[in-house]
Amino acid sequence: MSRRRLLGGSAAAVGTGLLSSCGTGSGDDAPLSFWNFYSPAPQQDPNLVAQSDWFATAIRRWNSANPRQIEPVYMTGDQMNQRMPVAFASGDGPDIFLISPGDYLRYANGGVLQDLAPHMEQEAIDDYFPQALATRRNGDGIYGLPMEQEPLALFYDPDLLESAGISQGDLPADWEQLLDLGARLSTGNQTGLVLDVDPGYYQNFTFYPWLWQTGGDVIDPGSQAPIFDADGPRAALDLYGRAIASGATPRTRPANGDIVGAFSSQFAAFWQTGVWDVQNLLLNAPDKSFGVMPLPPPPGGEKVTALGGWAWCVNARGRDPEAAARFVVSVLGSMDEQSIAHNAAWNSPTIKGNMPARASVDAALDAENAFDDERYRVFREDILPTGRAEPRFPPVVYKAVSDALQAVQLAGADPAEEAERAQASLEGYLETYRGGSLI
C-alpha cells in the first residue's frame, strides 16, 4: 500500500476536540491492541508478507518474554483514518498505533500520547537523526518513534527521455527547465511531469519542498506566526498553477496513479514521488530502467526535500501504557543488537526500502551494501542530506494550504490572492490555537 493512499483520507478525520474524552484506563490483563496496516498480511503478495512477518516477529519476541501480550489488529489506511479518531473519542482507542507527522498534533493536543523518553537510553535517543525525531518531540518528551524516513524526489524514465533526444546531461536544473521539459514531453497519452493533484495530506506533503526551496514557509518556526502571504509561497503556488496551465502536468495522473504502469508503458517522463517507489519499481518492473534525481529548485534556490515516515505511538490512556511503551522502545528505540538489526531489516530493500531513522541502523545497512543500487545511493547521499521533516500541522492549517493549492492548480486562481486568503484563515485560527508547536 502506498504512502499516498494511506494519507489520502486524513483530512476528513475528526479533529482533536473529541479526544478529550479518551481513556480506557482498564487494569485488565487482556492483550494490548496494535492497530496497523501491515500485519497480519491480508494477501499473499511476497513483499506484503515480508512486511507482515517483520511486525509478527517483533510481536512474537515480546510475547514470548513478557506476561502482557501484544495483539496486532490489521486495517487499511483509510479504515484507520476513519476509525481511530472515533475510537479515541469513545474511550476505546488502540493501545499502540501508527501515525504520520501530519496526524501528530491531533493526538498530542488531545493528551493521549505516552512519553517514551523515560524508557529509552540517552545513547538511543542520540542515535536518531534529529530531523527524524523532531516532529515527535515536545521538549525532552518523545511521543512517537519513527521506523523510517521517506524523502521525496523526482523519478524519470531515461528511455522516454532518450527517445525524445534528451540525455542524462539535459536533466532539469531548475523549475523553468522542469516546466519546459514537462510541456515539451506532454503529447498524446504521454505526460511530461506528474505532480499530485488530489486534495489531501499527501498533496500538501509533496508541495512543502517546492515551498521551502523558495525560502518560504507556512508558519514561522520561531514566532509560530503564519507567513504564507509572501513571495516564496506565491512563487510555489504559481509553479503548481503553471504546471497545469502549460500542459506539463495533467489534471489526473496517468495509469490511475500507478508509477509502475505509467513508466512501463512510457506514459510519464518525470514523476514526483518518494523513496518507497524504488522498491516498488524494482519488484514490479524489474526490467524497466528508471532514474532518480533531487527536486530541482527555482533559479538561484537551494535543493530541499520533505521527509515523511511512520511512527509507533502509545495510548497514554490505554490498558497498560507502561508495558506498551516498553514494547515500542524494545523494537524501535533500543541500542540492543537485536533492535538495530530488526530496524535494519525493515529499511532494507528486501522489506521496505526506506531510509533509516537512526545512525546505527544506517551503518548496519551500509555494512550490508544495502545502498549499492544507484537509485538508493542518490537518495542516501544527495537527497536525504537536504531533507526537512514533514510538518505536523493540525487539520485547519493543512486545509488552508490545501484550498490555496487546489484553487491555483485546478481553478486557475491567482497565487497572490490565494496566498492572502490562506494567510487570513491561518491568522484567524492561530489567534485561539492552544497546543503543541507547529513545526
CSV table of C-alpha atoms in Angstrom, one decimal:
chain,number,residue,atom,x,y,z
A,1,MET,CA,0.0,0.0,0.0
A,2,SER,CA,1.4,3.4,-1.0
A,3,ARG,CA,2.0,6.3,1.4
A,4,ARG,CA,-0.2,8.3,-0.9
A,5,ARG,CA,-3.2,6.1,-0.3
A,6,LEU,CA,-2.5,5.9,3.5
A,7,LEU,CA,-2.5,9.6,3.9
A,8,GLY,CA,-5.4,10.3,1.5
A,9,GLY,CA,-8.3,10.3,3.9
A,10,SER,CA,-6.7,12.1,6.9
A,11,ALA,CA,-8.2,15.4,6.1
A,12,ALA,CA,-11.8,14.2,6.7
A,13,ALA,CA,-11.0,12.7,10.1
A,14,VAL,CA,-12.4,14.0,13.3
A,15,GLY,CA,-10.4,16.9,15.0
A,16,THR,CA,-8.7,16.9,18.3
A,17,GLY,CA,-11.7,18.2,20.3
A,18,LEU,CA,-13.3,14.7,20.6
A,19,LEU,CA,-10.1,13.3,22.0
A,20,SER,CA,-10.6,15.0,25.4
A,21,SER,CA,-12.9,12.2,26.4
A,22,CYS,CA,-10.4,9.4,25.7
A,23,GLY,CA,-9.3,6.9,28.3
A,24,THR,CA,-9.9,3.2,28.8
A,25,GLY,CA,-7.8,3.2,32.0
A,26,SER,CA,-8.7,-0.5,32.4
A,27,GLY,CA,-6.4,-2.6,34.5
A,28,ASP,CA,-7.4,-5.9,32.9
A,29,ASP,CA,-4.8,-8.3,31.5
A,30,ALA,CA,-6.2,-8.5,28.0
A,31,PRO,CA,-3.7,-8.3,25.2
A,32,LEU,CA,-2.7,-4.8,24.1
A,33,SER,CA,-4.1,-3.9,20.7
A,34,PHE,CA,-1.7,-2.7,18.0
A,35,TRP,CA,-3.5,-1.1,15.1
A,36,ASN,CA,-1.5,-1.1,11.9
A,37,PHE,CA,-1.8,-1.6,8.2
A,38,TYR,CA,0.9,-4.2,7.8
A,39,SER,CA,0.1,-7.3,9.9
A,40,PRO,CA,-1.4,-9.9,9.7
A,41,ALA,CA,-0.9,-9.6,5.9
A,42,PRO,CA,-4.3,-9.5,4.1
A,43,GLN,CA,-2.9,-11.2,0.9
A,44,GLN,CA,-0.1,-13.3,-0.4
A,45,ASP,CA,2.0,-10.7,-2.2
A,46,PRO,CA,5.5,-11.7,-1.2
A,47,ASN,CA,6.6,-8.1,-0.3
A,48,LEU,CA,3.5,-7.5,1.9
A,49,VAL,CA,4.0,-10.9,3.5
A,50,ALA,CA,7.6,-9.9,4.3
A,51,GLN,CA,6.4,-6.6,5.9
A,52,SER,CA,3.8,-8.5,7.9
A,53,ASP,CA,6.4,-11.1,9.0
A,54,TRP,CA,8.6,-8.2,10.3
A,55,PHE,CA,5.8,-7.0,12.5
A,56,ALA,CA,4.9,-10.5,13.6
A,57,THR,CA,8.5,-11.3,14.5
A,58,ALA,CA,8.7,-8.2,16.8
A,59,ILE,CA,5.4,-9.1,18.5
A,60,ARG,CA,6.3,-12.8,18.9
A,61,ARG,CA,9.6,-12.0,20.5
A,62,TRP,CA,7.9,-9.7,23.0
A,63,ASN,CA,5.1,-12.1,23.7
A,64,SER,CA,7.5,-14.9,24.4
A,65,ALA,CA,9.3,-13.0,27.1
A,66,ASN,CA,6.5,-10.8,28.7
A,67,PRO,CA,3.3,-11.5,30.5
A,68,ARG,CA,1.5,-8.6,28.9
A,69,GLN,CA,0.8,-9.8,25.4
A,70,ILE,CA,0.5,-7.7,22.2
A,71,GLU,CA,-2.1,-8.4,19.6
A,72,PRO,CA,-1.9,-6.9,16.1
A,73,VAL,CA,-5.1,-5.6,14.5
A,74,TYR,CA,-4.9,-5.1,10.8
A,75,MET,CA,-6.9,-2.5,8.9
A,76,THR,CA,-6.3,-0.4,5.8
A,77,GLY,CA,-5.0,3.1,6.0
A,78,ASP,CA,-8.4,4.5,5.1
A,79,GLN,CA,-10.0,2.4,7.8
A,80,MET,CA,-7.5,3.7,10.4
A,81,ASN,CA,-8.1,7.3,9.3
A,82,GLN,CA,-11.8,6.9,9.8
A,83,ARG,CA,-11.9,4.6,12.9
A,84,MET,CA,-9.1,5.9,15.1
A,85,PRO,CA,-10.5,9.3,16.0
A,86,VAL,CA,-13.9,7.8,16.7
A,87,ALA,CA,-12.3,5.0,18.8
A,88,PHE,CA,-10.3,7.5,20.9
A,89,ALA,CA,-13.4,9.8,21.3
A,90,SER,CA,-15.3,6.8,22.7
A,91,GLY,CA,-12.6,5.9,25.1
A,92,ASP,CA,-11.7,2.8,23.2
A,93,GLY,CA,-8.6,3.8,21.3
A,94,PRO,CA,-5.9,1.3,20.4
A,95,ASP,CA,-3.0,0.7,22.9
A,96,ILE,CA,-0.4,1.1,20.2
A,97,PHE,CA,-0.8,2.6,16.7
A,98,LEU,CA,0.9,4.1,13.7
A,99,ILE,CA,0.7,7.8,12.8
A,100,SER,CA,2.3,10.2,10.3
A,101,PRO,CA,3.7,13.6,11.2
A,102,GLY,CA,0.6,15.2,9.7
A,103,ASP,CA,-1.6,13.5,12.4
A,104,TYR,CA,0.7,14.0,15.3
A,105,LEU,CA,-0.9,17.2,16.9
A,106,ARG,CA,-4.3,15.7,16.5
A,107,TYR,CA,-3.4,13.2,19.2
A,108,ALA,CA,-0.7,15.1,21.1
A,109,ASN,CA,-3.0,18.1,21.7
A,110,GLY,CA,-5.6,15.6,22.9
A,111,GLY,CA,-3.2,14.4,25.6
A,112,VAL,CA,-3.4,10.8,24.5
A,113,LEU,CA,0.3,10.2,23.6
A,114,GLN,CA,2.5,8.4,26.1
A,115,ASP,CA,6.0,9.8,26.7
A,116,LEU,CA,8.5,7.2,25.6
A,117,ALA,CA,11.7,9.0,26.7
A,118,PRO,CA,11.7,7.6,30.2
A,119,HIS,CA,12.0,4.1,28.8
A,120,MET,CA,15.0,5.0,26.5
A,121,GLU,CA,18.7,5.2,27.0
A,122,GLN,CA,20.2,8.6,26.1
A,123,GLU,CA,22.5,6.8,23.6
A,124,ALA,CA,19.5,5.5,21.8
A,125,ILE,CA,17.8,9.0,21.7
A,126,ASP,CA,21.1,10.4,20.3
A,127,ASP,CA,21.2,7.6,17.8
A,128,TYR,CA,18.1,9.1,16.0
A,129,PHE,CA,18.8,11.6,13.2
A,130,PRO,CA,17.5,14.9,14.6
A,131,GLN,CA,15.2,15.5,11.6
A,132,ALA,CA,13.6,12.1,12.0
A,133,LEU,CA,12.6,12.7,15.6
A,134,ALA,CA,11.9,16.4,15.6
A,135,THR,CA,8.2,16.3,14.8
A,136,ARG,CA,7.6,13.7,17.5
A,137,ARG,CA,9.1,15.6,20.4
A,138,ASN,CA,7.9,18.2,22.9
A,139,GLY,CA,10.8,19.4,25.0
A,140,ASP,CA,12.5,16.4,26.3
A,141,GLY,CA,9.4,14.2,25.8
A,142,ILE,CA,9.3,11.7,22.9
A,143,TYR,CA,5.8,10.8,21.8
A,144,GLY,CA,6.4,8.6,18.8
A,145,LEU,CA,9.3,6.5,17.4
A,146,PRO,CA,9.8,6.6,13.7
A,147,MET,CA,10.8,3.4,11.9
A,148,GLU,CA,11.9,5.1,8.7
A,149,GLN,CA,12.5,8.3,6.7
A,150,GLU,CA,10.7,8.8,3.4
A,151,PRO,CA,12.4,11.6,1.3
A,152,LEU,CA,10.7,12.9,-1.9
A,153,ALA,CA,12.5,13.1,-5.3
A,154,LEU,CA,11.9,13.2,-9.0
A,155,PHE,CA,11.8,9.9,-10.7
A,156,TYR,CA,12.4,9.8,-14.5
A,157,ASP,CA,12.2,7.4,-17.4
A,158,PRO,CA,15.5,7.5,-19.3
A,159,ASP,CA,14.2,5.5,-22.2
A,160,LEU,CA,11.4,8.0,-22.9
A,161,LEU,CA,13.8,10.9,-22.5
A,162,GLU,CA,16.3,9.3,-24.9
A,163,SER,CA,13.5,8.7,-27.5
A,164,ALA,CA,12.8,12.5,-27.3
A,165,GLY,CA,16.5,13.3,-27.8
A,166,ILE,CA,17.1,14.3,-24.1
A,167,SER,CA,20.2,12.9,-22.5
A,168,GLN,CA,21.0,12.5,-18.8
A,169,GLY,CA,23.1,15.7,-19.1
A,170,ASP,CA,19.9,17.6,-20.0
A,171,LEU,CA,18.0,16.8,-16.8
A,172,PRO,CA,16.3,19.9,-15.5
A,173,ALA,CA,18.4,22.0,-13.2
A,174,ASP,CA,15.7,24.4,-12.1
A,175,TRP,CA,11.9,25.0,-12.1
A,176,GLU,CA,11.9,26.7,-15.5
A,177,GLN,CA,13.7,23.9,-17.2
A,178,LEU,CA,11.5,21.4,-15.5
A,179,LEU,CA,8.3,23.1,-16.8
A,180,ASP,CA,9.8,23.5,-20.2
A,181,LEU,CA,10.7,19.8,-20.5
A,182,GLY,CA,7.4,18.8,-18.9
A,183,ALA,CA,5.4,20.7,-21.5
A,184,ARG,CA,7.6,19.5,-24.4
A,185,LEU,CA,7.2,15.9,-23.4
A,186,SER,CA,3.4,16.0,-22.9
A,187,THR,CA,1.9,14.7,-26.1
A,188,GLY,CA,-1.0,12.3,-26.7
A,189,ASN,CA,-1.1,9.8,-23.9
A,190,GLN,CA,2.3,10.8,-22.7
A,191,THR,CA,2.7,13.1,-19.6
A,192,GLY,CA,5.8,15.2,-19.1
A,193,LEU,CA,5.6,15.9,-15.3
A,194,VAL,CA,3.4,14.2,-12.7
A,195,LEU,CA,2.6,16.2,-9.7
A,196,ASP,CA,-0.1,15.3,-7.2
A,197,VAL,CA,-3.4,16.9,-7.9
A,198,ASP,CA,-5.8,15.4,-5.4
A,199,PRO,CA,-6.5,17.4,-2.2
A,200,GLY,CA,-5.2,15.7,1.0
A,201,TYR,CA,-2.4,15.5,3.4
A,202,TYR,CA,-0.3,13.7,0.8
A,203,GLN,CA,-0.6,16.5,-1.7
A,204,ASN,CA,0.5,19.1,0.9
A,205,PHE,CA,3.4,16.8,1.8
A,206,THR,CA,4.6,16.9,-1.8
A,207,PHE,CA,4.1,20.7,-2.0
A,208,TYR,CA,6.2,21.6,1.0
A,209,PRO,CA,9.7,21.0,-0.6
A,210,TRP,CA,8.8,23.3,-3.5
A,211,LEU,CA,7.7,25.9,-1.0
A,212,TRP,CA,10.8,25.5,1.2
A,213,GLN,CA,13.1,25.8,-1.8
A,214,THR,CA,11.9,29.5,-2.1
A,215,GLY,CA,12.9,30.2,1.5
A,216,GLY,CA,9.2,30.5,2.3
A,217,ASP,CA,7.1,28.6,4.8
A,218,VAL,CA,3.5,28.2,6.1
A,219,ILE,CA,4.3,29.0,9.7
A,220,ASP,CA,7.5,30.7,11.1
A,221,PRO,CA,9.1,28.1,13.4
A,222,GLY,CA,10.3,30.8,15.7
A,223,SER,CA,7.4,33.1,16.2
A,224,GLN,CA,4.7,30.5,15.3
A,225,ALA,CA,3.0,33.1,13.2
A,226,PRO,CA,1.7,32.4,9.7
A,227,ILE,CA,4.0,33.7,6.9
A,228,PHE,CA,2.1,32.3,3.8
A,229,ASP,CA,1.3,35.7,2.2
A,230,ALA,CA,4.8,36.3,1.0
A,231,ASP,CA,6.9,36.0,-2.2
A,232,GLY,CA,8.0,32.4,-1.6
A,233,PRO,CA,4.6,30.8,-1.1
A,234,ARG,CA,3.2,32.8,-4.0
A,235,ALA,CA,6.0,31.5,-6.3
A,236,ALA,CA,5.5,27.9,-5.2
A,237,LEU,CA,1.7,28.2,-5.8
A,238,ASP,CA,2.5,29.8,-9.2
A,239,LEU,CA,4.7,26.8,-10.0
A,240,TYR,CA,1.8,24.5,-9.5
A,241,GLY,CA,-0.6,26.7,-11.4
A,242,ARG,CA,1.8,27.0,-14.4
A,243,ALA,CA,2.4,23.3,-14.4
A,244,ILE,CA,-1.2,22.7,-15.2
A,245,ALA,CA,-1.7,25.7,-17.4
A,246,SER,CA,1.3,24.9,-19.6
A,247,GLY,CA,0.2,21.3,-20.1
A,248,ALA,CA,3.3,19.9,-18.4
A,249,THR,CA,1.2,18.3,-15.6
A,250,PRO,CA,-2.2,16.6,-16.2
A,251,ARG,CA,-5.3,17.1,-14.1
A,252,THR,CA,-5.5,13.4,-13.5
A,253,ARG,CA,-2.5,11.2,-13.0
A,254,PRO,CA,-1.6,8.6,-15.7
A,255,ALA,CA,-2.2,4.9,-15.2
A,256,ASN,CA,-4.6,5.7,-12.3
A,257,GLY,CA,-1.6,7.0,-10.3
A,258,ASP,CA,0.5,3.8,-10.7
A,259,ILE,CA,4.1,4.7,-11.4
A,260,VAL,CA,4.9,1.1,-12.4
A,261,GLY,CA,2.2,1.0,-15.0
A,262,ALA,CA,3.0,4.6,-16.2
A,263,PHE,CA,6.7,4.0,-16.6
A,264,SER,CA,6.3,0.6,-18.1
A,265,SER,CA,4.0,2.0,-20.8
A,266,GLN,CA,6.0,5.2,-21.2
A,267,PHE,CA,3.1,7.3,-20.1
A,268,ALA,CA,5.2,9.6,-17.9
A,269,ALA,CA,8.6,11.2,-18.2
A,270,PHE,CA,9.0,12.8,-14.7
A,271,TRP,CA,7.1,11.8,-11.5
A,272,GLN,CA,7.4,13.4,-8.1
A,273,THR,CA,7.3,10.6,-5.5
A,274,GLY,CA,9.2,9.1,-2.6
A,275,VAL,CA,11.9,6.5,-1.9
A,276,TRP,CA,9.3,3.8,-1.4
A,277,ASP,CA,8.8,3.7,-5.2
A,278,VAL,CA,12.3,2.5,-5.8
A,279,GLN,CA,11.5,-0.9,-4.4
A,280,ASN,CA,8.0,-0.8,-6.0
A,281,LEU,CA,9.6,-0.4,-9.5
A,282,LEU,CA,12.4,-2.9,-8.8
A,283,LEU,CA,9.9,-5.6,-7.7
A,284,ASN,CA,7.1,-5.0,-10.1
A,285,ALA,CA,9.0,-3.8,-13.2
A,286,PRO,CA,12.5,-5.4,-12.8
A,287,ASP,CA,13.4,-4.9,-16.5
A,288,LYS,CA,12.3,-1.2,-16.6
A,289,SER,CA,15.1,1.3,-16.3
A,290,PHE,CA,14.4,4.5,-14.3
A,291,GLY,CA,16.4,7.2,-12.6
A,292,VAL,CA,16.1,9.4,-9.5
A,293,MET,CA,17.2,13.0,-9.0
A,294,PRO,CA,16.7,15.7,-6.4
A,295,LEU,CA,13.8,18.0,-6.9
A,296,PRO,CA,15.2,20.9,-8.9
A,297,PRO,CA,15.0,24.3,-7.1
A,298,PRO,CA,13.9,27.7,-8.5
A,299,PRO,CA,16.6,29.6,-10.3
A,300,GLY,CA,19.0,30.6,-7.5
A,301,GLY,CA,17.3,28.5,-4.9
A,302,GLU,CA,18.5,25.6,-2.8
A,303,LYS,CA,17.6,22.0,-3.1
A,304,VAL,CA,15.3,20.9,-0.3
A,305,THR,CA,13.1,17.9,0.1
A,306,ALA,CA,10.5,16.7,2.7
A,307,LEU,CA,10.9,13.7,4.9
A,308,GLY,CA,7.9,11.6,5.7
A,309,GLY,CA,7.7,8.4,7.7
A,310,TRP,CA,5.5,6.4,10.1
A,311,ALA,CA,6.0,6.3,13.8
A,312,TRP,CA,4.7,4.0,16.5
A,313,CYS,CA,2.8,5.7,19.3
A,314,VAL,CA,1.3,4.5,22.6
A,315,ASN,CA,-2.0,5.5,24.0
A,316,ALA,CA,-1.4,7.1,27.4
A,317,ARG,CA,-4.9,6.2,28.4
A,318,GLY,CA,-4.8,2.6,27.2
A,319,ARG,CA,-4.8,-0.6,29.2
A,320,ASP,CA,-1.2,-0.6,30.2
A,321,PRO,CA,0.8,2.3,28.7
A,322,GLU,CA,4.0,1.4,30.6
A,323,ALA,CA,4.1,-2.1,29.0
A,324,ALA,CA,3.1,-0.7,25.6
A,325,ALA,CA,5.9,1.9,25.8
A,326,ARG,CA,8.5,-0.8,26.8
A,327,PHE,CA,7.4,-2.9,23.8
A,328,VAL,CA,7.7,0.0,21.3
A,329,VAL,CA,11.1,1.1,22.7
A,330,SER,CA,12.4,-2.5,22.7
A,331,VAL,CA,11.5,-2.9,19.0
A,332,LEU,CA,12.4,0.5,17.6
A,333,GLY,CA,14.4,2.6,20.2
A,334,SER,CA,16.9,0.3,21.9
A,335,MET,CA,20.7,0.1,21.4
A,336,ASP,CA,20.3,-3.7,21.7
A,337,GLU,CA,21.8,-5.5,18.7
A,338,GLN,CA,18.5,-7.2,18.0
A,339,SER,CA,16.7,-3.9,17.9
A,340,ILE,CA,19.3,-2.4,15.5
A,341,ALA,CA,19.2,-5.5,13.3
A,342,HIS,CA,15.4,-5.5,13.2
A,343,ASN,CA,15.3,-1.8,12.2
A,344,ALA,CA,17.9,-2.5,9.5
A,345,ALA,CA,15.8,-5.4,8.2
A,346,TRP,CA,12.7,-3.1,7.9
A,347,ASN,CA,14.5,-0.4,6.0
A,348,SER,CA,16.5,-2.8,3.7
A,349,PRO,CA,15.4,-3.1,0.1
A,350,THR,CA,14.2,-6.7,0.8
A,351,ILE,CA,11.4,-5.5,3.0
A,352,LYS,CA,10.5,-1.7,2.8
A,353,GLY,CA,13.4,0.0,1.1
A,354,ASN,CA,13.3,3.3,3.1
A,355,MET,CA,16.0,5.5,4.6
A,356,PRO,CA,16.6,4.6,8.2
A,357,ALA,CA,15.8,7.0,11.1
A,358,ARG,CA,18.8,6.0,13.2
A,359,ALA,CA,22.6,6.3,12.6
A,360,SER,CA,23.4,2.8,13.9
A,361,VAL,CA,20.8,1.3,11.5
A,362,ASP,CA,22.2,3.3,8.6
A,363,ALA,CA,25.7,1.9,9.5
A,364,ALA,CA,24.3,-1.6,9.6
A,365,LEU,CA,22.7,-1.3,6.2
A,366,ASP,CA,25.8,0.3,4.8
A,367,ALA,CA,27.9,-2.6,6.0
A,368,GLU,CA,25.5,-4.9,4.2
A,369,ASN,CA,25.9,-2.9,1.0
A,370,ALA,CA,22.1,-2.3,1.1
A,371,PHE,CA,22.5,1.0,-0.7
A,372,ASP,CA,24.5,-0.3,-3.6
A,373,ASP,CA,21.7,0.3,-6.1
A,374,GLU,CA,22.4,3.6,-7.8
A,375,ARG,CA,18.9,4.9,-7.0
A,376,TYR,CA,19.3,4.2,-3.3
A,377,ARG,CA,22.7,5.9,-3.4
A,378,VAL,CA,21.2,9.1,-4.8
A,379,PHE,CA,18.6,9.1,-2.1
A,380,ARG,CA,21.1,8.5,0.7
A,381,GLU,CA,24.0,10.7,-0.5
A,382,ASP,CA,22.3,13.5,-2.5
A,383,ILE,CA,18.7,13.8,-1.4
A,384,LEU,CA,18.5,12.8,2.3
A,385,PRO,CA,21.0,15.4,3.4
A,386,THR,CA,18.7,18.1,2.0
A,387,GLY,CA,15.7,16.8,3.9
A,388,ARG,CA,13.4,18.5,6.3
A,389,ALA,CA,10.8,16.8,8.5
A,390,GLU,CA,7.2,16.8,7.2
A,391,PRO,CA,5.3,19.4,9.3
A,392,ARG,CA,2.9,18.4,12.0
A,393,PHE,CA,0.3,21.0,11.1
A,394,PRO,CA,-3.2,20.4,12.5
A,395,PRO,CA,-6.2,20.0,10.2
A,396,VAL,CA,-7.1,23.7,9.9
A,397,VAL,CA,-3.6,24.7,8.9
A,398,TYR,CA,-3.4,21.8,6.4
A,399,LYS,CA,-6.8,22.8,5.0
A,400,ALA,CA,-5.9,26.5,4.4
A,401,VAL,CA,-2.8,25.4,2.3
A,402,SER,CA,-4.8,22.7,0.5
A,403,ASP,CA,-7.5,25.1,-0.5
A,404,ALA,CA,-5.0,27.5,-2.0
A,405,LEU,CA,-3.2,24.7,-3.9
A,406,GLN,CA,-6.4,23.4,-5.3
A,407,ALA,CA,-7.7,26.8,-6.4
A,408,VAL,CA,-4.5,27.8,-8.1
A,409,GLN,CA,-3.8,24.4,-9.7
A,410,LEU,CA,-7.3,23.4,-10.9
A,411,ALA,CA,-9.4,26.5,-11.0
A,412,GLY,CA,-6.8,28.9,-12.4
A,413,ALA,CA,-6.9,31.2,-9.3
A,414,ASP,CA,-4.4,34.0,-8.8
A,415,PRO,CA,-1.5,32.7,-6.5
A,416,ALA,CA,-1.2,36.1,-4.7
A,417,GLU,CA,-4.9,36.2,-3.9
A,418,GLU,CA,-4.9,32.6,-2.7
A,419,ALA,CA,-1.8,33.2,-0.5
A,420,GLU,CA,-3.6,36.2,1.0
A,421,ARG,CA,-6.8,34.2,1.6
A,422,ALA,CA,-4.9,31.3,3.2
A,423,GLN,CA,-2.9,33.8,5.4
A,424,ALA,CA,-6.1,35.3,6.7
A,425,SER,CA,-7.5,31.9,7.5
A,426,LEU,CA,-4.3,30.9,9.4
A,427,GLU,CA,-4.2,34.1,11.3
A,428,GLY,CA,-7.8,33.6,12.5
A,429,TYR,CA,-7.2,30.1,13.6
A,430,LEU,CA,-4.0,30.7,15.4
A,431,GLU,CA,-5.5,33.6,17.4
A,432,THR,CA,-7.2,31.0,19.6
A,433,TYR,CA,-4.9,27.9,19.0
A,434,ARG,CA,-3.6,26.3,22.1
A,435,GLY,CA,-1.4,23.3,21.6
A,436,GLY,CA,2.0,21.9,20.6
A,437,SER,CA,4.3,24.0,18.4
A,438,LEU,CA,3.7,24.0,14.7
A,439,ILE,CA,6.9,22.7,13.1
